[in-house]
PDB file of C-alpha atoms in Angstrom:
ATOM      1  CA  UNK A1406       0.076  -0.020   0.044  1.00  0.00           C
ATOM      2  CA  UNK A1407       0.853   3.755   0.159  1.00  0.00           C
ATOM      3  CA  UNK A1408       1.957   4.095  -3.467  1.00  0.00           C
ATOM      4  CA  UNK A1409       2.882   7.485  -5.009  1.00  0.00           C
ATOM      5  CA  UNK A1410       3.034   7.751  -8.716  1.00  0.00           C
ATOM      6  CA  UNK A1411       5.002  10.602 -10.355  1.00  0.00           C
ATOM      7  CA  UNK A1412       4.763  11.441 -14.003  1.00  0.00           C
ATOM      8  CA  UNK A1413       6.673  11.961 -16.235  1.00  0.00           C
ATOM      9  CA  UNK A1414       9.785  10.218 -15.126  1.00  0.00           C
ATOM     10  CA  UNK A1415      11.950  12.158 -17.565  1.00  0.00           C
ATOM     11  CA  UNK A1416      11.554  15.359 -19.460  1.00  0.00           C
ATOM     12  CA  UNK A1417      13.878  17.066 -21.960  1.00  0.00           C
ATOM     13  CA  UNK A1418      12.801  20.340 -23.317  1.00  0.00           C
ATOM     14  CA  UNK A1419      13.981  23.631 -24.699  1.00  0.00           C
ATOM     15  CA  UNK A1420      14.680  26.749 -22.602  1.00  0.00           C
ATOM     16  CA  UNK A1421      11.601  28.824 -22.093  1.00  0.00           C
ATOM     17  CA  UNK A1422       9.218  25.955 -22.045  1.00  0.00           C
ATOM     18  CA  UNK A1423       6.809  25.301 -19.106  1.00  0.00           C
ATOM     19  CA  UNK A1424       6.871  21.764 -17.724  1.00  0.00           C
ATOM     20  CA  UNK A1425       4.132  20.176 -15.600  1.00  0.00           C
ATOM     21  CA  UNK A1426       4.856  17.264 -13.267  1.00  0.00           C
ATOM     22  CA  UNK A1427       2.138  15.264 -11.613  1.00  0.00           C
ATOM     23  CA  UNK A1428       2.124  13.515  -8.263  1.00  0.00           C
ATOM     24  CA  UNK A1429      -0.635  11.041  -7.401  1.00  0.00           C
ATOM     25  CA  UNK A1430      -1.381   8.921  -4.379  1.00  0.00           C
ATOM     26  CA  UNK A1431      -2.754   5.764  -5.741  1.00  0.00           C
ATOM     27  CA  UNK A1432      -4.219   3.967  -2.840  1.00  0.00           C
ATOM     28  CA  UNK A1433      -4.573   6.558  -0.147  1.00  0.00           C
ATOM     29  CA  UNK A1434      -5.768  10.067   0.301  1.00  0.00           C
ATOM     30  CA  UNK A1435      -3.050  12.727   0.837  1.00  0.00           C
ATOM     31  CA  UNK A1436      -3.976  15.932   2.624  1.00  0.00           C
ATOM     32  CA  UNK A1437      -0.367  17.107   2.386  1.00  0.00           C
ATOM     33  CA  UNK A1438       2.174  16.609  -0.440  1.00  0.00           C
ATOM     34  CA  UNK A1439       5.718  17.889  -0.576  1.00  0.00           C
ATOM     35  CA  UNK A1440       7.882  18.825  -3.490  1.00  0.00           C
ATOM     36  CA  UNK A1441      11.650  18.372  -3.271  1.00  0.00           C
ATOM     37  CA  UNK A1442      14.518  19.072  -5.599  1.00  0.00           C
ATOM     38  CA  UNK A1443      17.778  17.028  -5.584  1.00  0.00           C
ATOM     39  CA  UNK A1444      21.040  17.871  -7.324  1.00  0.00           C
ATOM     40  CA  UNK A1445      23.602  15.042  -7.911  1.00  0.00           C
ATOM     41  CA  UNK A1446      25.076  13.685  -4.716  1.00  0.00           C
ATOM     42  CA  UNK A1447      23.172  16.249  -2.656  1.00  0.00           C
ATOM     43  CA  UNK A1448      20.319  16.115  -0.227  1.00  0.00           C
ATOM     44  CA  UNK A1449      16.668  16.438  -0.950  1.00  0.00           C
ATOM     45  CA  UNK A1450      15.834  20.148  -0.569  1.00  0.00           C
ATOM     46  CA  UNK A1451      12.186  20.876   0.265  1.00  0.00           C
ATOM     47  CA  UNK A1452      10.769  23.346  -2.109  1.00  0.00           C
ATOM     48  CA  UNK A1453       7.121  23.646  -0.978  1.00  0.00           C
ATOM     49  CA  UNK A1454       4.380  22.007   1.047  1.00  0.00           C
ATOM     50  CA  UNK A1455       1.147  21.511  -0.875  1.00  0.00           C
ATOM     51  CA  UNK A1456      -2.119  21.281   1.042  1.00  0.00           C
ATOM     52  CA  UNK A1457      -5.268  20.179  -0.616  1.00  0.00           C
ATOM     53  CA  UNK A1458      -7.689  23.049  -1.245  1.00  0.00           C
ATOM     54  CA  UNK A1459      -5.329  25.731  -0.206  1.00  0.00           C
ATOM     55  CA  UNK A1460      -2.176  27.642  -1.300  1.00  0.00           C
ATOM     56  CA  UNK A1461       1.144  26.001  -1.120  1.00  0.00           C
ATOM     57  CA  UNK A1462       3.735  27.060   1.431  1.00  0.00           C
ATOM     58  CA  UNK A1463       7.033  27.723  -0.182  1.00  0.00           C
ATOM     59  CA  UNK A1464      10.415  27.471   1.481  1.00  0.00           C
ATOM     60  CA  UNK A1465      12.655  30.460   1.680  1.00  0.00           C
ATOM     61  CA  UNK A1466      14.362  31.252  -1.677  1.00  0.00           C
ATOM     62  CA  UNK A1467      11.917  29.265  -3.801  1.00  0.00           C
ATOM     63  CA  UNK A1468      10.158  31.482  -6.317  1.00  0.00           C
ATOM     64  CA  UNK A1469       6.413  30.765  -6.088  1.00  0.00           C
ATOM     65  CA  UNK A1470       5.829  32.403  -9.532  1.00  0.00           C
ATOM     66  CA  UNK A1471       8.426  30.086 -11.076  1.00  0.00           C
ATOM     67  CA  UNK A1472       7.328  26.843  -9.417  1.00  0.00           C
ATOM     68  CA  UNK A1473       3.478  26.850  -9.531  1.00  0.00           C
ATOM     69  CA  UNK A1474       1.863  24.206  -7.242  1.00  0.00           C
ATOM     70  CA  UNK A1475      -1.704  22.991  -7.493  1.00  0.00           C
ATOM     71  CA  UNK A1476      -3.277  20.506  -5.097  1.00  0.00           C
ATOM     72  CA  UNK A1477      -6.872  20.280  -6.419  1.00  0.00           C
ATOM     73  CA  UNK A1478      -7.820  16.919  -4.942  1.00  0.00           C
ATOM     74  CA  UNK A1479      -6.780  14.514  -2.237  1.00  0.00           C
ATOM     75  CA  UNK A1480      -4.963  12.272  -4.589  1.00  0.00           C
ATOM     76  CA  UNK A1481      -3.200  14.784  -7.037  1.00  0.00           C
ATOM     77  CA  UNK A1482      -0.698  17.628  -6.741  1.00  0.00           C
ATOM     78  CA  UNK A1483       1.041  19.275  -9.738  1.00  0.00           C
ATOM     79  CA  UNK A1484       4.284  21.239 -10.061  1.00  0.00           C
ATOM     80  CA  UNK A1485       4.566  23.455 -13.116  1.00  0.00           C
ATOM     81  CA  UNK A1486       8.048  24.801 -13.833  1.00  0.00           C
ATOM     82  CA  UNK A1487       7.367  28.034 -15.718  1.00  0.00           C
ATOM     83  CA  UNK A1488       9.746  29.358 -18.365  1.00  0.00           C
ATOM     84  CA  UNK A1489      12.289  26.707 -17.458  1.00  0.00           C
ATOM     85  CA  UNK A1490      16.031  27.404 -17.963  1.00  0.00           C
ATOM     86  CA  UNK A1491      19.037  25.206 -17.861  1.00  0.00           C
ATOM     87  CA  UNK A1492      19.665  26.049 -14.127  1.00  0.00           C
ATOM     88  CA  UNK A1493      16.186  24.457 -13.461  1.00  0.00           C
ATOM     89  CA  UNK A1494      17.534  21.114 -14.624  1.00  0.00           C
ATOM     90  CA  UNK A1495      17.369  18.763 -11.597  1.00  0.00           C
ATOM     91  CA  UNK A1496      15.662  15.739 -10.108  1.00  0.00           C
ATOM     92  CA  UNK A1497      12.287  16.706  -8.802  1.00  0.00           C
ATOM     93  CA  UNK A1498      10.575  14.324  -6.237  1.00  0.00           C
ATOM     94  CA  UNK A1499       7.243  14.457  -4.623  1.00  0.00           C
ATOM     95  CA  UNK A1500       6.033  12.836  -1.426  1.00  0.00           C
ATOM     96  CA  UNK A1501       2.685  12.439   0.284  1.00  0.00           C
ATOM     97  CA  UNK A1502       1.356  12.059   3.893  1.00  0.00           C
ATOM     98  CA  UNK A1503      -1.726   9.979   4.353  1.00  0.00           C
ATOM     99  CA  UNK A1504      -4.807  11.852   5.413  1.00  0.00           C
ATOM    100  CA  UNK A1505      -4.977  11.860   9.233  1.00  0.00           C
ATOM    101  CA  UNK A1506      -1.371  11.104   9.677  1.00  0.00           C
ATOM    102  CA  UNK A1507       0.285  12.630  12.689  1.00  0.00           C
ATOM    103  CA  UNK A1508       3.944  13.582  13.421  1.00  0.00           C
ATOM    104  CA  UNK A1509       6.288  10.762  13.400  1.00  0.00           C
ATOM    105  CA  UNK A1510       5.041   8.844  10.372  1.00  0.00           C
ATOM    106  CA  UNK A1511       6.821   8.260   7.026  1.00  0.00           C
ATOM    107  CA  UNK A1512       6.421  10.131   3.838  1.00  0.00           C
ATOM    108  CA  UNK A1513       5.652   8.103   0.730  1.00  0.00           C
ATOM    109  CA  UNK A1514       7.848   9.177  -2.202  1.00  0.00           C
ATOM    110  CA  UNK A1515       7.312   9.087  -5.931  1.00  0.00           C
ATOM    111  CA  UNK A1516      10.094   7.876  -8.154  1.00  0.00           C
ATOM    112  CA  UNK A1517      11.077  11.398  -9.259  1.00  0.00           C
ATOM    113  CA  UNK A1518      11.202  13.397 -12.509  1.00  0.00           C
ATOM    114  CA  UNK A1519      14.457  14.008 -14.210  1.00  0.00           C
ATOM    115  CA  UNK A1520      14.127  17.508 -15.836  1.00  0.00           C
ATOM    116  CA  UNK A1521      16.654  18.537 -18.403  1.00  0.00           C
ATOM    117  CA  UNK A1522      16.415  21.944 -20.002  1.00  0.00           C
ATOM    118  CA  UNK A1523      18.591  22.468 -23.101  1.00  0.00           C
TER     119      UNK A1523
ATOM    120  CA  UNK B 657      23.693  27.451  12.258  1.00  0.00           C
ATOM    121  CA  UNK B 658      21.539  24.375  11.740  1.00  0.00           C
ATOM    122  CA  UNK B 659      23.178  21.424  10.109  1.00  0.00           C
ATOM    123  CA  UNK B 660      22.552  17.678   9.449  1.00  0.00           C
ATOM    124  CA  UNK B 661      25.528  15.727   8.332  1.00  0.00           C
ATOM    125  CA  UNK B 662      26.145  12.209   7.026  1.00  0.00           C
ATOM    126  CA  UNK B 663      29.512  10.768   5.845  1.00  0.00           C
ATOM    127  CA  UNK B 664      29.956  12.138   2.260  1.00  0.00           C
ATOM    128  CA  UNK B 665      32.531   9.477   1.635  1.00  0.00           C
ATOM    129  CA  UNK B 666      31.078   6.257   0.367  1.00  0.00           C
ATOM    130  CA  UNK B 667      31.283   3.288   2.690  1.00  0.00           C
ATOM    131  CA  UNK B 668      32.724   0.146   1.018  1.00  0.00           C
ATOM    132  CA  UNK B 669      32.454  -3.163   2.893  1.00  0.00           C
ATOM    133  CA  UNK B 670      32.601  -6.871   2.301  1.00  0.00           C
ATOM    134  CA  UNK B 671      29.499  -8.872   2.067  1.00  0.00           C
ATOM    135  CA  UNK B 672      28.564 -10.392   5.417  1.00  0.00           C
ATOM    136  CA  UNK B 673      29.966  -7.531   7.465  1.00  0.00           C
ATOM    137  CA  UNK B 674      28.012  -4.918   9.456  1.00  0.00           C
ATOM    138  CA  UNK B 675      27.642  -1.599   7.833  1.00  0.00           C
ATOM    139  CA  UNK B 676      27.423   1.401  10.263  1.00  0.00           C
ATOM    140  CA  UNK B 677      26.181   4.802   9.013  1.00  0.00           C
ATOM    141  CA  UNK B 678      26.206   7.978  10.972  1.00  0.00           C
ATOM    142  CA  UNK B 679      23.844  10.942  11.060  1.00  0.00           C
ATOM    143  CA  UNK B 680      24.803  13.974  13.189  1.00  0.00           C
ATOM    144  CA  UNK B 681      22.817  17.157  13.651  1.00  0.00           C
ATOM    145  CA  UNK B 682      23.307  20.499  15.131  1.00  0.00           C
ATOM    146  CA  UNK B 683      20.901  23.101  16.534  1.00  0.00           C
ATOM    147  CA  UNK B 684      17.867  21.081  15.865  1.00  0.00           C
ATOM    148  CA  UNK B 685      15.650  19.167  18.384  1.00  0.00           C
ATOM    149  CA  UNK B 686      13.823  16.573  16.352  1.00  0.00           C
ATOM    150  CA  UNK B 687      11.063  14.500  17.937  1.00  0.00           C
ATOM    151  CA  UNK B 688      11.753  11.675  15.558  1.00  0.00           C
ATOM    152  CA  UNK B 689      14.440  10.488  13.193  1.00  0.00           C
ATOM    153  CA  UNK B 690      13.828   8.581   9.991  1.00  0.00           C
ATOM    154  CA  UNK B 691      16.035   6.596   7.704  1.00  0.00           C
ATOM    155  CA  UNK B 692      15.350   6.063   3.928  1.00  0.00           C
ATOM    156  CA  UNK B 693      17.027   4.147   1.277  1.00  0.00           C
ATOM    157  CA  UNK B 694      17.457   5.672  -2.148  1.00  0.00           C
ATOM    158  CA  UNK B 695      18.560   3.860  -5.329  1.00  0.00           C
ATOM    159  CA  UNK B 696      19.976   5.772  -8.298  1.00  0.00           C
ATOM    160  CA  UNK B 697      17.240   7.566 -10.293  1.00  0.00           C
ATOM    161  CA  UNK B 698      14.566   6.585  -7.798  1.00  0.00           C
ATOM    162  CA  UNK B 699      12.677   8.156  -4.900  1.00  0.00           C
ATOM    163  CA  UNK B 700      13.531   7.399  -1.208  1.00  0.00           C
ATOM    164  CA  UNK B 701      11.928   4.417   0.382  1.00  0.00           C
ATOM    165  CA  UNK B 702      11.197   4.451   4.134  1.00  0.00           C
ATOM    166  CA  UNK B 703      13.070   2.022   6.328  1.00  0.00           C
ATOM    167  CA  UNK B 704      12.834   2.896   9.914  1.00  0.00           C
ATOM    168  CA  UNK B 705      11.675   5.644  12.377  1.00  0.00           C
ATOM    169  CA  UNK B 706      12.831   6.129  15.921  1.00  0.00           C
ATOM    170  CA  UNK B 707      11.419   8.441  18.565  1.00  0.00           C
ATOM    171  CA  UNK B 708      13.432  10.817  20.750  1.00  0.00           C
ATOM    172  CA  UNK B 709      12.620   8.780  23.900  1.00  0.00           C
ATOM    173  CA  UNK B 710      13.720   5.528  22.177  1.00  0.00           C
ATOM    174  CA  UNK B 711      17.303   4.445  22.373  1.00  0.00           C
ATOM    175  CA  UNK B 712      17.209   1.708  19.770  1.00  0.00           C
ATOM    176  CA  UNK B 713      14.908   0.298  17.178  1.00  0.00           C
ATOM    177  CA  UNK B 714      15.212  -2.984  15.122  1.00  0.00           C
ATOM    178  CA  UNK B 715      13.666  -4.375  11.988  1.00  0.00           C
ATOM    179  CA  UNK B 716      15.066  -7.560  10.605  1.00  0.00           C
ATOM    180  CA  UNK B 717      18.798  -6.888   9.807  1.00  0.00           C
ATOM    181  CA  UNK B 718      18.485  -3.124  10.443  1.00  0.00           C
ATOM    182  CA  UNK B 719      19.063  -1.314  13.680  1.00  0.00           C
ATOM    183  CA  UNK B 720      18.853   2.377  14.447  1.00  0.00           C
ATOM    184  CA  UNK B 721      19.965   4.168  17.566  1.00  0.00           C
ATOM    185  CA  UNK B 722      19.085   7.715  18.612  1.00  0.00           C
ATOM    186  CA  UNK B 723      21.227   9.686  21.019  1.00  0.00           C
ATOM    187  CA  UNK B 724      19.612  13.063  21.758  1.00  0.00           C
ATOM    188  CA  UNK B 725      22.483  14.178  23.950  1.00  0.00           C
ATOM    189  CA  UNK B 726      25.244  13.585  21.328  1.00  0.00           C
ATOM    190  CA  UNK B 727      22.681  14.566  18.571  1.00  0.00           C
ATOM    191  CA  UNK B 728      23.466  11.484  16.696  1.00  0.00           C
ATOM    192  CA  UNK B 729      21.836   8.541  15.079  1.00  0.00           C
ATOM    193  CA  UNK B 730      23.566   5.364  13.934  1.00  0.00           C
ATOM    194  CA  UNK B 731      22.159   3.067  11.319  1.00  0.00           C
ATOM    195  CA  UNK B 732      23.370  -0.508  11.270  1.00  0.00           C
ATOM    196  CA  UNK B 733      22.919  -3.254   8.560  1.00  0.00           C
ATOM    197  CA  UNK B 734      24.008  -6.694   9.773  1.00  0.00           C
ATOM    198  CA  UNK B 735      24.988  -9.440   7.474  1.00  0.00           C
ATOM    199  CA  UNK B 736      25.145  -7.095   4.664  1.00  0.00           C
ATOM    200  CA  UNK B 737      24.493  -8.210   1.131  1.00  0.00           C
ATOM    201  CA  UNK B 738      25.295  -6.761  -2.332  1.00  0.00           C
ATOM    202  CA  UNK B 739      21.565  -5.925  -2.689  1.00  0.00           C
ATOM    203  CA  UNK B 740      21.948  -3.548   0.248  1.00  0.00           C
ATOM    204  CA  UNK B 741      24.175  -1.256  -1.936  1.00  0.00           C
ATOM    205  CA  UNK B 742      22.392   2.121  -2.133  1.00  0.00           C
ATOM    206  CA  UNK B 743      22.413   5.627  -0.668  1.00  0.00           C
ATOM    207  CA  UNK B 744      20.984   5.907   2.811  1.00  0.00           C
ATOM    208  CA  UNK B 745      19.327   9.158   4.026  1.00  0.00           C
ATOM    209  CA  UNK B 746      18.577  10.297   7.438  1.00  0.00           C
ATOM    210  CA  UNK B 747      15.814  12.811   8.042  1.00  0.00           C
ATOM    211  CA  UNK B 748      14.802  14.884  11.072  1.00  0.00           C
ATOM    212  CA  UNK B 749      11.160  14.839  11.710  1.00  0.00           C
ATOM    213  CA  UNK B 750       9.086  16.949  14.200  1.00  0.00           C
ATOM    214  CA  UNK B 751      11.663  19.748  14.435  1.00  0.00           C
ATOM    215  CA  UNK B 752       8.658  22.163  14.479  1.00  0.00           C
ATOM    216  CA  UNK B 753       4.899  21.841  14.337  1.00  0.00           C
ATOM    217  CA  UNK B 754       4.967  21.153  10.555  1.00  0.00           C
ATOM    218  CA  UNK B 755       5.257  17.765   9.007  1.00  0.00           C
ATOM    219  CA  UNK B 756       8.408  18.729   7.128  1.00  0.00           C
ATOM    220  CA  UNK B 757      11.380  16.321   6.934  1.00  0.00           C
ATOM    221  CA  UNK B 758      14.923  17.718   6.916  1.00  0.00           C
ATOM    222  CA  UNK B 759      17.287  15.374   4.994  1.00  0.00           C
ATOM    223  CA  UNK B 760      20.907  14.721   5.312  1.00  0.00           C
ATOM    224  CA  UNK B 761      22.889  14.443   2.047  1.00  0.00           C
ATOM    225  CA  UNK B 762      23.130  10.641   2.346  1.00  0.00           C
ATOM    226  CA  UNK B 763      25.851   8.112   2.593  1.00  0.00           C
ATOM    227  CA  UNK B 764      26.428   5.816  -0.359  1.00  0.00           C
ATOM    228  CA  UNK B 765      27.005   2.150   0.670  1.00  0.00           C
ATOM    229  CA  UNK B 766      28.634  -0.370  -1.504  1.00  0.00           C
ATOM    230  CA  UNK B 767      28.720  -4.054  -0.474  1.00  0.00           C
ATOM    231  CA  UNK B 768      31.229  -6.190  -2.290  1.00  0.00           C
ATOM    232  CA  UNK B 769      30.446  -9.813  -2.953  1.00  0.00           C
TER     233      UNK B 769
END
């Protein structure tokens, strides 16, 4: 159980393109989803916390107009990288918490999206 | 400043030996500490969670300790196998009232047959 599906797994596109990444919880409802960014051999850096039905909370230094997050249902959150540039190339990973989960419970991660901007 | 550190050097051990990975943190007071496994090009997979009032937690060949005085967690894999080769991430949980996890940069483990 507790499967998170992330799509697409890999995107290669031209500079200036906007890219949408989907994160779905397949067998549970997720009130909260998280979006991370990971550079090679580095830690997962939290970009934003996405709450169903409300605006996302962005971490310091993350441009909310650049990384648009929508969490329209209890099973789907999307991250749109607008007007992507080569420096946005990275591995983007989402995770989800089960509805009703309290502190001290694991997050369930998707398999990530490798974004390459040419 | 706040930091969470794991050995950046890869850990290379012989099959059958015990692997010990370290996670140290500074200027945080986590209520929980979690360990994840990450394979190349994949998302992290949850392994174990330990609470601040627990000294040790075990699951099959895995053991985690948590010393809030030293601000350190140790992660052990006994009778290691080549299939255990991966990057292992520690994550601080409950550092504030949010549900955010704060990850270390991970330690790569290589188990030689």
